[in-house]
């Protein structure tokens, strides 16, 4: 008797499928929850930290940017942030908050995930670029974690899915 990978798909009359079908269908949900909660927390943490939003001083965005300027892959991006460190800090914090909320709600998920990927990319190229070896820098891992959501969006348990269903009902089609 030969043993191989099972390739048949069992779908019950109710459309539920077997556990593997459901696992595949919900595979991105834990990633979406993790990234959403993490980015909401990161944004709120920055907004509520009185030291972070300052141009200078211990724990400030200004001091952090000055510290990483010479070791970053894109010093010009750091220089741009240093023109108004507090403004840049608020932009990052509000961006993280918007990305996190959009991801958790599943609203404009691909756009939110693209925003998360861009934030992670900019932080990787500036703040964690000098991490050696490179895999010690968590921003690269976050960048990679956002990519499946950029590609797939949030097809289940999301406002995107609700809106898509409403559009289908209105148009009477399967788009």
mmCIF file of C-alpha atoms in Angstrom:
data_model
loop_
_atom_site.group_PDB
_atom_site.id
_atom_site.type_symbol
_atom_site.label_atom_id
_atom_site.label_comp_id
_atom_site.label_asym_id
_atom_site.label_seq_id
_atom_site.Cartn_x
_atom_site.Cartn_y
_atom_site.Cartn_z
ATOM 1 C CA UNK A 1 0.000 0.000 0.000
ATOM 2 C CA UNK A 2 1.350 3.416 -0.923
ATOM 3 C CA UNK A 3 0.967 6.466 1.230
ATOM 4 C CA UNK A 4 0.940 9.876 -0.310
ATOM 5 C CA UNK A 5 -0.392 13.330 0.172
ATOM 6 C CA UNK A 6 -4.142 13.551 0.182
ATOM 7 C CA UNK A 7 -5.290 15.776 -2.662
ATOM 8 C CA UNK A 8 -9.040 15.274 -2.594
ATOM 9 C CA UNK A 9 -11.222 17.975 -1.117
ATOM 10 C CA UNK A 10 -14.319 17.131 0.876
ATOM 11 C CA UNK A 11 -16.949 19.796 0.918
ATOM 12 C CA UNK A 12 -20.043 19.133 2.929
ATOM 13 C CA UNK A 13 -23.439 20.017 1.441
ATOM 14 C CA UNK A 14 -23.575 23.025 3.777
ATOM 15 C CA UNK A 15 -20.398 24.381 2.159
ATOM 16 C CA UNK A 16 -18.326 24.059 5.341
ATOM 17 C CA UNK A 17 -15.598 21.782 3.949
ATOM 18 C CA UNK A 18 -13.305 19.742 6.127
ATOM 19 C CA UNK A 19 -10.892 21.079 8.754
ATOM 20 C CA UNK A 20 -8.039 21.506 6.254
ATOM 21 C CA UNK A 21 -10.188 23.666 4.026
ATOM 22 C CA UNK A 22 -11.190 25.791 7.002
ATOM 23 C CA UNK A 23 -7.591 26.009 8.232
ATOM 24 C CA UNK A 24 -6.477 27.229 4.811
ATOM 25 C CA UNK A 25 -9.356 29.695 4.628
ATOM 26 C CA UNK A 26 -8.511 31.226 8.018
ATOM 27 C CA UNK A 27 -4.715 30.954 7.744
ATOM 28 C CA UNK A 28 -4.087 34.706 7.521
ATOM 29 C CA UNK A 29 -6.347 35.617 10.433
ATOM 30 C CA UNK A 30 -3.732 35.070 13.205
ATOM 31 C CA UNK A 31 -1.212 37.130 11.230
ATOM 32 C CA UNK A 32 -3.776 39.878 10.714
ATOM 33 C CA UNK A 33 -4.640 39.966 14.421
ATOM 34 C CA UNK A 34 -0.985 39.948 15.498
ATOM 35 C CA UNK A 35 0.063 42.726 13.115
ATOM 36 C CA UNK A 36 -3.050 44.787 13.815
ATOM 37 C CA UNK A 37 -2.695 44.609 17.604
ATOM 38 C CA UNK A 38 1.069 45.225 17.411
ATOM 39 C CA UNK A 39 0.729 48.314 15.228
ATOM 40 C CA UNK A 40 -2.150 49.758 17.292
ATOM 41 C CA UNK A 41 -0.048 49.227 20.419
ATOM 42 C CA UNK A 42 3.060 50.750 18.791
ATOM 43 C CA UNK A 43 1.130 53.829 17.665
ATOM 44 C CA UNK A 44 -0.551 54.337 21.050
ATOM 45 C CA UNK A 45 2.736 53.730 22.862
ATOM 46 C CA UNK A 46 4.413 56.505 20.869
ATOM 47 C CA UNK A 47 1.481 58.913 21.244
ATOM 48 C CA UNK A 48 1.316 58.469 25.016
ATOM 49 C CA UNK A 49 5.074 58.624 25.654
ATOM 50 C CA UNK A 50 5.828 62.261 26.467
ATOM 51 C CA UNK A 51 9.577 61.785 25.904
ATOM 52 C CA UNK A 52 9.227 60.177 22.456
ATOM 53 C CA UNK A 53 7.709 63.140 20.616
ATOM 54 C CA UNK A 54 10.481 65.566 21.555
ATOM 55 C CA UNK A 55 13.247 66.878 19.315
ATOM 56 C CA UNK A 56 15.908 65.979 21.873
ATOM 57 C CA UNK A 57 16.371 64.209 25.179
ATOM 58 C CA UNK A 58 16.459 60.655 26.463
ATOM 59 C CA UNK A 59 13.999 58.444 24.594
ATOM 60 C CA UNK A 60 13.133 61.113 22.022
ATOM 61 C CA UNK A 61 12.569 60.492 18.322
ATOM 62 C CA UNK A 62 15.131 63.212 17.578
ATOM 63 C CA UNK A 63 17.921 61.541 19.552
ATOM 64 C CA UNK A 64 17.069 58.139 18.112
ATOM 65 C CA UNK A 65 17.229 59.480 14.542
ATOM 66 C CA UNK A 66 20.531 61.261 15.189
ATOM 67 C CA UNK A 67 21.940 58.027 16.649
ATOM 68 C CA UNK A 68 21.055 55.906 13.589
ATOM 69 C CA UNK A 69 21.776 58.523 10.923
ATOM 70 C CA UNK A 70 25.300 57.413 10.005
ATOM 71 C CA UNK A 71 24.542 53.690 10.121
ATOM 72 C CA UNK A 72 21.316 53.770 8.105
ATOM 73 C CA UNK A 73 21.027 52.604 4.509
ATOM 74 C CA UNK A 74 19.295 55.853 3.542
ATOM 75 C CA UNK A 75 20.752 58.754 5.560
ATOM 76 C CA UNK A 76 18.763 61.213 3.427
ATOM 77 C CA UNK A 77 15.539 59.733 4.841
ATOM 78 C CA UNK A 78 16.851 60.281 8.368
ATOM 79 C CA UNK A 79 17.874 63.838 7.451
ATOM 80 C CA UNK A 80 14.336 64.473 6.197
ATOM 81 C CA UNK A 81 12.922 63.193 9.502
ATOM 82 C CA UNK A 82 15.380 65.359 11.449
ATOM 83 C CA UNK A 83 13.964 68.532 9.866
ATOM 84 C CA UNK A 84 10.947 68.051 12.150
ATOM 85 C CA UNK A 85 11.484 65.078 14.488
ATOM 86 C CA UNK A 86 8.240 65.578 16.427
ATOM 87 C CA UNK A 87 6.227 65.845 13.201
ATOM 88 C CA UNK A 88 7.877 62.689 11.899
ATOM 89 C CA UNK A 89 7.159 60.951 15.218
ATOM 90 C CA UNK A 90 3.476 61.887 15.007
ATOM 91 C CA UNK A 91 3.323 60.760 11.366
ATOM 92 C CA UNK A 92 4.797 57.358 12.247
ATOM 93 C CA UNK A 93 2.565 56.941 15.324
ATOM 94 C CA UNK A 94 -0.638 57.946 13.514
ATOM 95 C CA UNK A 95 0.357 55.810 10.524
ATOM 96 C CA UNK A 96 0.890 52.783 12.775
ATOM 97 C CA UNK A 97 -2.451 53.422 14.450
ATOM 98 C CA UNK A 98 -4.304 53.721 11.131
ATOM 99 C CA UNK A 99 -2.589 50.624 9.730
ATOM 100 C CA UNK A 100 -3.353 48.629 12.876
ATOM 101 C CA UNK A 101 -7.022 49.620 13.022
ATOM 102 C CA UNK A 102 -7.522 49.006 9.305
ATOM 103 C CA UNK A 103 -5.889 45.594 9.607
ATOM 104 C CA UNK A 104 -7.893 44.557 12.669
ATOM 105 C CA UNK A 105 -11.197 45.660 11.150
ATOM 106 C CA UNK A 106 -10.269 44.319 7.744
ATOM 107 C CA UNK A 107 -11.098 47.681 6.172
ATOM 108 C CA UNK A 108 -9.075 48.514 3.065
ATOM 109 C CA UNK A 109 -6.835 45.711 4.256
ATOM 110 C CA UNK A 110 -4.505 45.628 1.267
ATOM 111 C CA UNK A 111 -3.938 49.368 1.546
ATOM 112 C CA UNK A 112 -3.424 49.120 5.321
ATOM 113 C CA UNK A 113 -0.975 46.237 4.812
ATOM 114 C CA UNK A 114 0.889 48.231 2.166
ATOM 115 C CA UNK A 115 1.126 51.087 4.670
ATOM 116 C CA UNK A 116 2.440 48.670 7.304
ATOM 117 C CA UNK A 117 4.960 47.282 4.840
ATOM 118 C CA UNK A 118 6.163 50.776 3.935
ATOM 119 C CA UNK A 119 6.502 51.768 7.600
ATOM 120 C CA UNK A 120 8.435 48.557 8.279
ATOM 121 C CA UNK A 121 10.618 49.112 5.204
ATOM 122 C CA UNK A 122 11.454 52.678 6.231
ATOM 123 C CA UNK A 123 12.290 51.555 9.782
ATOM 124 C CA UNK A 124 14.419 48.699 8.459
ATOM 125 C CA UNK A 125 16.372 51.006 6.136
ATOM 126 C CA UNK A 126 16.948 53.540 8.910
ATOM 127 C CA UNK A 127 16.658 52.307 12.491
ATOM 128 C CA UNK A 128 17.481 48.598 12.258
ATOM 129 C CA UNK A 129 19.724 48.588 9.175
ATOM 130 C CA UNK A 130 22.890 48.225 11.265
ATOM 131 C CA UNK A 131 21.635 45.070 13.028
ATOM 132 C CA UNK A 132 24.274 42.407 12.647
ATOM 133 C CA UNK A 133 23.450 39.767 11.668
ATOM 134 C CA UNK A 134 20.534 41.228 9.704
ATOM 135 C CA UNK A 135 17.946 38.865 11.192
ATOM 136 C CA UNK A 136 18.317 40.510 14.606
ATOM 137 C CA UNK A 137 16.475 43.526 13.219
ATOM 138 C CA UNK A 138 12.756 42.919 13.638
ATOM 139 C CA UNK A 139 11.642 45.468 11.033
ATOM 140 C CA UNK A 140 12.642 43.182 8.162
ATOM 141 C CA UNK A 141 10.523 40.375 9.637
ATOM 142 C CA UNK A 142 7.556 42.759 9.953
ATOM 143 C CA UNK A 143 8.034 43.824 6.329
ATOM 144 C CA UNK A 144 7.876 40.187 5.216
ATOM 145 C CA UNK A 145 4.870 39.515 7.478
ATOM 146 C CA UNK A 146 2.889 42.299 5.809
ATOM 147 C CA UNK A 147 3.368 40.936 2.286
ATOM 148 C CA UNK A 148 0.793 38.088 2.465
ATOM 149 C CA UNK A 149 -1.829 40.614 3.562
ATOM 150 C CA UNK A 150 -0.837 42.980 0.750
ATOM 151 C CA UNK A 151 -1.379 40.115 -1.704
ATOM 152 C CA UNK A 152 -4.476 38.457 -0.206
ATOM 153 C CA UNK A 153 -6.220 41.155 1.796
ATOM 154 C CA UNK A 154 -8.760 40.000 4.374
ATOM 155 C CA UNK A 155 -11.250 37.738 2.608
ATOM 156 C CA UNK A 156 -12.961 36.598 5.833
ATOM 157 C CA UNK A 157 -14.151 38.200 9.048
ATOM 158 C CA UNK A 158 -13.552 41.682 7.709
ATOM 159 C CA UNK A 159 -15.381 44.812 6.669
ATOM 160 C CA UNK A 160 -13.853 44.303 3.222
ATOM 161 C CA UNK A 161 -15.745 40.979 2.952
ATOM 162 C CA UNK A 162 -18.992 42.604 4.132
ATOM 163 C CA UNK A 163 -18.645 45.404 1.589
ATOM 164 C CA UNK A 164 -17.779 42.916 -1.168
ATOM 165 C CA UNK A 165 -20.893 40.861 -0.349
ATOM 166 C CA UNK A 166 -23.072 43.993 -0.440
ATOM 167 C CA UNK A 167 -21.646 44.987 -3.816
ATOM 168 C CA UNK A 168 -22.348 41.506 -5.184
ATOM 169 C CA UNK A 169 -25.937 41.591 -3.966
ATOM 170 C CA UNK A 170 -26.485 45.053 -5.451
ATOM 171 C CA UNK A 171 -25.061 44.134 -8.831
ATOM 172 C CA UNK A 172 -26.419 40.580 -8.815
ATOM 173 C CA UNK A 173 -23.057 39.249 -9.927
ATOM 174 C CA UNK A 174 -20.048 37.399 -8.629
ATOM 175 C CA UNK A 175 -17.420 40.131 -8.907
#
